[in-house]
PDB file of C-alpha atoms in Angstrom:
ATOM      1  CA  MET A 222     146.494  81.890 111.806  1.00 42.00           C
ATOM      2  CA  SER A 223     143.431  84.116 112.178  1.00 41.00           C
ATOM      3  CA  ALA A 224     143.802  87.883 112.199  1.00 47.00           C
ATOM      4  CA  ALA A 225     142.655  87.984 115.815  1.00 40.00           C
ATOM      5  CA  ARG A 226     145.223  85.380 116.814  1.00 41.00           C
ATOM      6  CA  ALA A 227     147.960  87.201 114.907  1.00 48.00           C
ATOM      7  CA  ASP A 228     147.091  90.388 116.774  1.00 49.00           C
ATOM      8  CA  ALA A 229     147.260  88.563 120.078  1.00 43.00           C
ATOM      9  CA  VAL A 230     150.674  87.120 119.275  1.00 47.00           C
ATOM     10  CA  ALA A 231     151.977  90.483 118.086  1.00 47.00           C
ATOM     11  CA  ALA A 232     150.807  92.161 121.296  1.00 59.00           C
ATOM     12  CA  ARG A 233     153.175  90.097 123.456  1.00 82.00           C
ATOM     13  CA  PRO A 234     155.839  92.126 125.274  1.00 92.00           C
ATOM     14  CA  GLU A 235     158.536  90.155 123.468  1.00 94.00           C
ATOM     15  CA  ARG A 236     157.109  91.314 120.139  1.00 96.00           C
ATOM     16  CA  VAL A 237     157.512  94.917 121.247  1.00 96.00           C
ATOM     17  CA  GLU A 238     161.147  94.198 122.052  1.00 96.00           C
ATOM     18  CA  GLU A 239     161.683  92.442 118.706  1.00 97.00           C
ATOM     19  CA  ILE A 240     160.399  95.461 116.825  1.00 97.00           C
ATOM     20  CA  ARG A 241     162.329  97.865 119.033  1.00 97.00           C
ATOM     21  CA  ALA A 242     165.546  95.934 118.320  1.00 98.00           C
ATOM     22  CA  GLY A 243     164.833  95.838 114.581  1.00 98.00           C
ATOM     23  CA  LEU A 244     164.216  99.569 114.491  1.00 98.00           C
ATOM     24  CA  ALA A 245     167.409 100.266 116.428  1.00 98.00           C
ATOM     25  CA  ALA A 246     169.498  98.090 114.099  1.00 98.00           C
ATOM     26  CA  VAL A 247     168.072  99.735 110.970  1.00 98.00           C
ATOM     27  CA  GLU A 248     168.496 103.201 112.462  1.00 98.00           C
ATOM     28  CA  GLU A 249     172.154 102.399 113.105  1.00 98.00           C
ATOM     29  CA  ARG A 250     172.579 101.326 109.488  1.00 98.00           C
ATOM     30  CA  ILE A 251     170.906 104.459 108.144  1.00 98.00           C
ATOM     31  CA  THR A 252     172.966 106.722 110.379  1.00 98.00           C
ATOM     32  CA  ALA A 253     176.186 105.027 109.265  1.00 98.00           C
ATOM     33  CA  ALA A 254     175.168 105.177 105.600  1.00 98.00           C
ATOM     34  CA  CYS A 255     174.388 108.890 105.870  1.00 98.00           C
ATOM     35  CA  ALA A 256     177.732 109.551 107.513  1.00 98.00           C
ATOM     36  CA  ALA A 257     179.553 107.610 104.797  1.00 98.00           C
ATOM     37  CA  ALA A 258     177.719 109.582 102.100  1.00 98.00           C
ATOM     38  CA  GLY A 259     178.300 112.937 103.784  1.00 98.00           C
ATOM     39  CA  ARG A 260     174.580 113.444 104.284  1.00 98.00           C
ATOM     40  CA  ALA A 261     172.597 114.573 107.320  1.00 98.00           C
ATOM     41  CA  ARG A 262     170.473 111.862 108.895  1.00 98.00           C
ATOM     42  CA  GLU A 263     167.470 114.196 108.642  1.00 98.00           C
ATOM     43  CA  GLU A 264     167.628 113.997 104.850  1.00 98.00           C
ATOM     44  CA  VAL A 265     166.388 110.390 104.878  1.00 98.00           C
ATOM     45  CA  THR A 266     162.928 109.228 105.962  1.00 98.00           C
ATOM     46  CA  LEU A 267     162.347 105.637 107.045  1.00 98.00           C
ATOM     47  CA  ILE A 268     159.073 104.076 105.899  1.00 98.00           C
ATOM     48  CA  VAL A 269     158.360 100.842 107.767  1.00 98.00           C
ATOM     49  CA  VAL A 270     156.638  98.425 105.386  1.00 98.00           C
ATOM     50  CA  THR A 271     153.882  96.654 107.305  1.00 97.00           C
ATOM     51  CA  LYS A 272     152.343  94.584 104.507  1.00 95.00           C
ATOM     52  CA  THR A 273     150.969  91.232 105.778  1.00 95.00           C
ATOM     53  CA  PHE A 274     151.710  92.168 109.382  1.00 96.00           C
ATOM     54  CA  PRO A 275     148.868  92.646 111.887  1.00 94.00           C
ATOM     55  CA  ALA A 276     147.402  95.950 112.943  1.00 94.00           C
ATOM     56  CA  SER A 277     148.901  95.466 116.398  1.00 94.00           C
ATOM     57  CA  ASP A 278     152.410  95.754 114.913  1.00 95.00           C
ATOM     58  CA  ILE A 279     151.471  99.141 113.487  1.00 96.00           C
ATOM     59  CA  ARG A 280     150.302 100.278 116.892  1.00 95.00           C
ATOM     60  CA  ILE A 281     153.594  99.060 118.389  1.00 95.00           C
ATOM     61  CA  LEU A 282     155.537 100.995 115.754  1.00 96.00           C
ATOM     62  CA  ALA A 283     153.563 104.139 116.507  1.00 95.00           C
ATOM     63  CA  GLY A 284     154.353 103.733 120.189  1.00 94.00           C
ATOM     64  CA  LEU A 285     158.042 103.474 119.317  1.00 96.00           C
ATOM     65  CA  GLY A 286     157.974 106.768 117.449  1.00 96.00           C
ATOM     66  CA  VAL A 287     157.494 105.610 113.844  1.00 97.00           C
ATOM     67  CA  ARG A 288     155.475 108.079 111.778  1.00 97.00           C
ATOM     68  CA  ASP A 289     155.612 106.595 108.258  1.00 98.00           C
ATOM     69  CA  VAL A 290     154.300 103.142 107.309  1.00 98.00           C
ATOM     70  CA  GLY A 291     153.896 101.471 103.938  1.00 98.00           C
ATOM     71  CA  GLU A 292     151.384  99.001 102.548  1.00 98.00           C
ATOM     72  CA  ASN A 293     151.375  97.170  99.231  1.00 96.00           C
ATOM     73  CA  LYS A 294     147.677  96.462  98.762  1.00 97.00           C
ATOM     74  CA  VAL A 295     144.823  98.918  99.011  1.00 98.00           C
ATOM     75  CA  GLN A 296     142.441  96.318 100.431  1.00 97.00           C
ATOM     76  CA  GLU A 297     144.843  95.508 103.259  1.00 97.00           C
ATOM     77  CA  ALA A 298     145.377  99.194 103.985  1.00 97.00           C
ATOM     78  CA  HIS A 299     141.601  99.674 104.064  1.00 96.00           C
ATOM     79  CA  ALA A 300     141.126  96.852 106.576  1.00 96.00           C
ATOM     80  CA  LYS A 301     143.820  98.250 108.847  1.00 95.00           C
ATOM     81  CA  ALA A 302     142.412 101.757 108.542  1.00 94.00           C
ATOM     82  CA  GLU A 303     139.083 100.383 109.748  1.00 90.00           C
ATOM     83  CA  ALA A 304     140.956  99.136 112.821  1.00 87.00           C
ATOM     84  CA  ALA A 305     142.247 102.704 113.372  1.00 82.00           C
ATOM     85  CA  SER A 306     145.807 101.449 112.869  1.00 90.00           C
ATOM     86  CA  TYR A 307     147.016 104.571 111.091  1.00 95.00           C
ATOM     87  CA  ASP A 308     145.955 107.191 113.621  1.00 92.00           C
ATOM     88  CA  GLY A 309     148.676 109.831 113.664  1.00 92.00           C
ATOM     89  CA  LEU A 310     150.697 108.043 110.990  1.00 97.00           C
ATOM     90  CA  ARG A 311     151.430 108.817 107.343  1.00 97.00           C
ATOM     91  CA  LEU A 312     150.330 105.984 105.056  1.00 98.00           C
ATOM     92  CA  HIS A 313     152.397 105.245 101.945  1.00 98.00           C
ATOM     93  CA  LEU A 314     150.955 102.916  99.296  1.00 98.00           C
ATOM     94  CA  ILE A 315     153.930 101.325  97.578  1.00 97.00           C
ATOM     95  CA  GLY A 316     152.562  98.359  95.608  1.00 95.00           C
ATOM     96  CA  GLN A 317     151.350  98.197  92.020  1.00 94.00           C
ATOM     97  CA  LEU A 318     148.010  99.974  91.853  1.00 96.00           C
ATOM     98  CA  GLN A 319     144.981  98.725  89.947  1.00 94.00           C
ATOM     99  CA  ARG A 320     142.799 101.376  88.374  1.00 94.00           C
ATOM    100  CA  ASN A 321     139.690 100.105  90.187  1.00 96.00           C
ATOM    101  CA  LYS A 322     141.471 100.631  93.512  1.00 97.00           C
ATOM    102  CA  ALA A 323     142.670 104.140  92.709  1.00 97.00           C
ATOM    103  CA  ALA A 324     139.740 105.963  94.319  1.00 96.00           C
ATOM    104  CA  GLU A 325     140.218 104.143  97.607  1.00 97.00           C
ATOM    105  CA  ALA A 326     143.971 104.694  97.436  1.00 98.00           C
ATOM    106  CA  ALA A 327     143.394 108.416  96.935  1.00 98.00           C
ATOM    107  CA  ARG A 328     141.138 108.508  99.992  1.00 97.00           C
ATOM    108  CA  LEU A 329     143.426 106.539 102.314  1.00 97.00           C
ATOM    109  CA  ALA A 330     146.983 107.437 101.422  1.00 98.00           C
ATOM    110  CA  ASP A 331     149.208 110.367 102.193  1.00 98.00           C
ATOM    111  CA  THR A 332     151.482 109.311  99.320  1.00 98.00           C
ATOM    112  CA  VAL A 333     151.148 106.842  96.437  1.00 98.00           C
ATOM    113  CA  HIS A 334     154.586 105.626  95.316  1.00 98.00           C
ATOM    114  CA  SER A 335     153.473 103.547  92.319  1.00 97.00           C
ATOM    115  CA  LEU A 336     152.007 105.844  89.676  1.00 98.00           C
ATOM    116  CA  ASP A 337     153.148 104.284  86.421  1.00 97.00           C
ATOM    117  CA  ARG A 338     150.572 104.979  83.696  1.00 96.00           C
ATOM    118  CA  PRO A 339     148.388 107.858  82.533  1.00 96.00           C
ATOM    119  CA  LYS A 340     145.042 106.228  83.379  1.00 96.00           C
ATOM    120  CA  LEU A 341     145.934 106.273  87.060  1.00 98.00           C
ATOM    121  CA  VAL A 342     146.449 110.038  87.040  1.00 98.00           C
ATOM    122  CA  ALA A 343     142.818 110.852  86.333  1.00 97.00           C
ATOM    123  CA  ALA A 344     141.578 107.996  88.539  1.00 98.00           C
ATOM    124  CA  LEU A 345     143.554 109.215  91.553  1.00 98.00           C
ATOM    125  CA  ALA A 346     142.519 112.830  91.041  1.00 98.00           C
ATOM    126  CA  HIS A 347     138.873 111.817  90.699  1.00 97.00           C
ATOM    127  CA  GLY A 348     139.115 109.680  93.822  1.00 97.00           C
ATOM    128  CA  ARG A 349     140.531 112.588  95.777  1.00 97.00           C
ATOM    129  CA  GLU A 350     137.699 114.818  94.583  1.00 97.00           C
ATOM    130  CA  ARG A 351     135.020 112.245  95.425  1.00 96.00           C
ATOM    131  CA  ALA A 352     136.457 111.880  98.923  1.00 96.00           C
ATOM    132  CA  GLY A 353     136.073 115.625  99.431  1.00 97.00           C
ATOM    133  CA  LEU A 354     139.757 116.093 100.232  1.00 96.00           C
ATOM    134  CA  ALA A 355     141.111 119.505  99.338  1.00 95.00           C
ATOM    135  CA  GLU A 356     144.736 118.691 100.120  1.00 96.00           C
ATOM    136  CA  PRO A 357     146.476 117.371  96.986  1.00 98.00           C
ATOM    137  CA  LEU A 358     147.602 113.747  97.064  1.00 98.00           C
ATOM    138  CA  ARG A 359     151.356 113.339  96.728  1.00 98.00           C
ATOM    139  CA  VAL A 360     152.265 110.833  94.029  1.00 98.00           C
ATOM    140  CA  LEU A 361     155.591 109.427  92.927  1.00 98.00           C
ATOM    141  CA  ILE A 362     156.280 108.138  89.447  1.00 98.00           C
ATOM    142  CA  GLN A 363     157.420 104.542  89.677  1.00 98.00           C
ATOM    143  CA  ILE A 364     160.057 104.043  87.011  1.00 98.00           C
ATOM    144  CA  SER A 365     160.907 100.721  85.422  1.00 96.00           C
ATOM    145  CA  LEU A 366     164.680 100.512  85.318  1.00 94.00           C
ATOM    146  CA  ASP A 367     164.707  97.294  83.290  1.00 89.00           C
ATOM    147  CA  GLY A 368     161.590  97.581  81.125  1.00 80.00           C
ATOM    148  CA  ASP A 369     159.973  94.477  82.662  1.00 77.00           C
ATOM    149  CA  PRO A 370     156.186  95.134  82.616  1.00 72.00           C
ATOM    150  CA  GLU A 371     155.545  92.360  85.138  1.00 74.00           C
ATOM    151  CA  ARG A 372     157.337  94.290  87.871  1.00 78.00           C
ATOM    152  CA  GLY A 373     155.537  97.580  87.377  1.00 83.00           C
ATOM    153  CA  GLY A 374     156.932 100.972  86.623  1.00 95.00           C
ATOM    154  CA  ALA A 375     156.684 103.451  83.794  1.00 97.00           C
ATOM    155  CA  PRO A 376     159.054 103.061  80.839  1.00 96.00           C
ATOM    156  CA  ARG A 377     161.627 105.820  81.037  1.00 95.00           C
ATOM    157  CA  ASP A 378     160.587 107.399  77.759  1.00 96.00           C
ATOM    158  CA  THR A 379     157.080 108.013  79.149  1.00 97.00           C
ATOM    159  CA  ILE A 380     158.233 109.883  82.257  1.00 97.00           C
ATOM    160  CA  PRO A 381     158.022 113.468  80.886  1.00 97.00           C
ATOM    161  CA  ALA A 382     154.433 113.037  79.679  1.00 97.00           C
ATOM    162  CA  LEU A 383     153.414 111.328  82.907  1.00 98.00           C
ATOM    163  CA  ALA A 384     154.935 114.132  84.961  1.00 98.00           C
ATOM    164  CA  GLU A 385     153.096 116.738  82.888  1.00 98.00           C
ATOM    165  CA  ALA A 386     149.816 114.877  83.379  1.00 98.00           C
ATOM    166  CA  VAL A 387     150.276 114.937  87.155  1.00 98.00           C
ATOM    167  CA  LEU A 388     151.235 118.612  87.172  1.00 98.00           C
ATOM    168  CA  ALA A 389     147.995 119.421  85.308  1.00 98.00           C
ATOM    169  CA  GLN A 390     145.857 117.953  88.122  1.00 98.00           C
ATOM    170  CA  PRO A 391     145.127 120.400  90.993  1.00 98.00           C
ATOM    171  CA  LEU A 392     144.373 117.544  93.382  1.00 98.00           C
ATOM    172  CA  LEU A 393     147.667 115.752  92.753  1.00 98.00           C
ATOM    173  CA  ARG A 394     151.163 116.828  93.747  1.00 98.00           C
ATOM    174  CA  LEU A 395     154.179 115.383  91.980  1.00 98.00           C
ATOM    175  CA  GLY A 396     156.473 114.332  94.805  1.00 98.00           C
ATOM    176  CA  GLY A 397     159.291 112.644  92.895  1.00 98.00           C
ATOM    177  CA  VAL A 398     160.198 109.136  91.745  1.00 98.00           C
ATOM    178  CA  MET A 399     160.360 105.579  92.983  1.00 98.00           C
ATOM    179  CA  ALA A 400     162.002 102.404  91.685  1.00 97.00           C
ATOM    180  CA  VAL A 401     162.906  98.848  92.599  1.00 95.00           C
ATOM    181  CA  PRO A 402     166.275  97.584  91.326  1.00 94.00           C
ATOM    182  CA  PRO A 403     166.101  94.993  88.535  1.00 91.00           C
ATOM    183  CA  LEU A 404     166.481  91.401  89.653  1.00 87.00           C
ATOM    184  CA  ALA A 405     170.127  90.341  90.030  1.00 85.00           C
ATOM    185  CA  ALA A 406     171.268  93.880  89.254  1.00 87.00           C
ATOM    186  CA  ASP A 407     173.903  95.848  91.124  1.00 96.00           C
ATOM    187  CA  PRO A 408     171.744  98.073  93.359  1.00 96.00           C
ATOM    188  CA  ALA A 409     174.351 100.835  93.415  1.00 97.00           C
ATOM    189  CA  ALA A 410     174.236 101.119  89.617  1.00 97.00           C
ATOM    190  CA  ALA A 411     170.423 100.934  89.606  1.00 97.00           C
ATOM    191  CA  PHE A 412     170.088 103.687  92.209  1.00 98.00           C
ATOM    192  CA  ALA A 413     172.596 105.867  90.380  1.00 98.00           C
ATOM    193  CA  ASP A 414     170.467 105.453  87.251  1.00 97.00           C
ATOM    194  CA  LEU A 415     167.369 106.425  89.248  1.00 98.00           C
ATOM    195  CA  ALA A 416     169.129 109.500  90.626  1.00 98.00           C
ATOM    196  CA  GLY A 417     169.780 110.696  87.091  1.00 98.00           C
ATOM    197  CA  LEU A 418     166.152 110.185  86.128  1.00 98.00           C
ATOM    198  CA  ALA A 419     165.042 112.009  89.282  1.00 98.00           C
ATOM    199  CA  ALA A 420     167.230 114.978  88.362  1.00 98.00           C
ATOM    200  CA  ALA A 421     165.570 115.125  84.939  1.00 97.00           C
ATOM    201  CA  VAL A 422     162.122 115.222  86.546  1.00 98.00           C
ATOM    202  CA  ARG A 423     163.207 118.047  88.866  1.00 98.00           C
ATOM    203  CA  ARG A 424     164.199 120.185  85.894  1.00 96.00           C
ATOM    204  CA  SER A 425     160.502 120.564  85.034  1.00 93.00           C
ATOM    205  CA  ALA A 426     159.177 120.151  88.590  1.00 97.00           C
ATOM    206  CA  PRO A 427     161.749 121.415  91.124  1.00 97.00           C
ATOM    207  CA  GLU A 428     159.498 120.536  94.040  1.00 97.00           C
ATOM    208  CA  ALA A 429     159.501 116.831  93.058  1.00 98.00           C
ATOM    209  CA  ASP A 430     162.497 116.071  95.249  1.00 98.00           C
ATOM    210  CA  TRP A 431     161.606 112.665  96.712  1.00 98.00           C
ATOM    211  CA  ILE A 432     163.582 109.591  95.671  1.00 98.00           C
ATOM    212  CA  SER A 433     161.946 106.466  97.094  1.00 98.00           C
ATOM    213  CA  ALA A 434     164.525 103.692  96.881  1.00 98.00           C
ATOM    214  CA  GLY A 435     166.210 101.130  99.070  1.00 97.00           C
ATOM    215  CA  MET A 436     164.895  98.226 101.111  1.00 97.00           C
ATOM    216  CA  SER A 437     166.246  95.924 103.808  1.00 97.00           C
ATOM    217  CA  ALA A 438     169.059  94.455 101.713  1.00 95.00           C
ATOM    218  CA  ASP A 439     170.261  97.540  99.860  1.00 97.00           C
ATOM    219  CA  LEU A 440     169.449 100.639 101.897  1.00 98.00           C
ATOM    220  CA  GLU A 441     173.114 101.684 102.137  1.00 98.00           C
ATOM    221  CA  ALA A 442     173.453 101.829  98.350  1.00 98.00           C
ATOM    222  CA  ALA A 443     170.234 103.843  98.140  1.00 98.00           C
ATOM    223  CA  VAL A 444     171.424 106.399 100.693  1.00 98.00           C
ATOM    224  CA  ALA A 445     174.739 106.740  98.850  1.00 98.00           C
ATOM    225  CA  ALA A 446     172.843 107.499  95.618  1.00 98.00           C
ATOM    226  CA  GLY A 447     170.680 110.188  97.209  1.00 98.00           C
ATOM    227  CA  ALA A 448     167.509 108.355  98.278  1.00 98.00           C
ATOM    228  CA  THR A 449     165.259 110.467 100.464  1.00 98.00           C
ATOM    229  CA  HIS A 450     162.856 107.690 101.483  1.00 98.00           C
ATOM    230  CA  LEU A 451     163.682 104.089 102.355  1.00 98.00           C
ATOM    231  CA  ARG A 452     161.093 101.288 102.343  1.00 98.00           C
ATOM    232  CA  VAL A 453     162.161  98.745 104.972  1.00 98.00           C
ATOM    233  CA  GLY A 454     160.107  95.835 106.279  1.00 98.00           C
ATOM    234  CA  THR A 455     161.887  92.552 106.922  1.00 97.00           C
ATOM    235  CA  ALA A 456     164.895  94.049 108.724  1.00 98.00           C
ATOM    236  CA  ILE A 457     162.513  95.587 111.265  1.00 98.00           C
ATOM    237  CA  LEU A 458     159.507  93.280 111.482  1.00 98.00           C
ATOM    238  CA  GLY A 459     161.085  89.962 110.481  1.00 96.00           C
ATOM    239  CA  SER A 460     159.448  87.369 108.256  1.00 88.00           C
ATOM    240  CA  ARG A 461     155.714  86.758 108.366  1.00 68.00           C
ATOM    241  CA  ALA A 462     156.366  83.157 109.391  1.00 55.00           C
ATOM    242  CA  SER A 463     157.968  84.324 112.634  1.00 49.00           C
ATOM    243  CA  LEU A 464     154.515  85.262 113.957  1.00 47.00           C
ATOM    244  CA  ARG A 465     153.005  81.811 113.483  1.00 39.00           C
TER     245      ARG A 465
END
């Protein structure tokens, strides 16, 4: 399906109702998870992951009160930005970041969740400077909980040095940490592990209090472990095939 056709399909009134229902169902889950964990609902931010979905879905989300959206690929985020999809929204880049895309990521994003190696630190800072943006870019250190290089994330023994590198850059702000649970792992155990690593980061950078964890299938476990930001796509927007 062409992008124009996808936009036309997504603009149908029934699509608005589908997204509204998905948002309501996820909001109910988050509220219940916060109550079970003894946390205030305001402690948790929902990021709606819009990767592969058309720009019209982002405009629908904005109309329904969503303020945080996430994209995996810089090139897709750039195309949607050209369509003015992110007006009034905070853009989170959550996918693995290539060094040659770092400058564009630094220009577009409010937060980059996938900083996982030292070379990206300088590249993001330089990109922010070239874009003429005085406000520091918030970055999260993506941590590999299983050591699998194919899935992205910094090895845990490199976290202190990576945090120090970010803190040395005036145009970057260390926001906290992010992780994806290992395949076939117990998400509760994985998120508890991440919470411990996040606490270690905060000992040297108290302001780095974000924990980006939890997706459609495991958001309850993430909230229970202290996640501050959830990255949810499918439970709200459905599968990409549903728009064909």
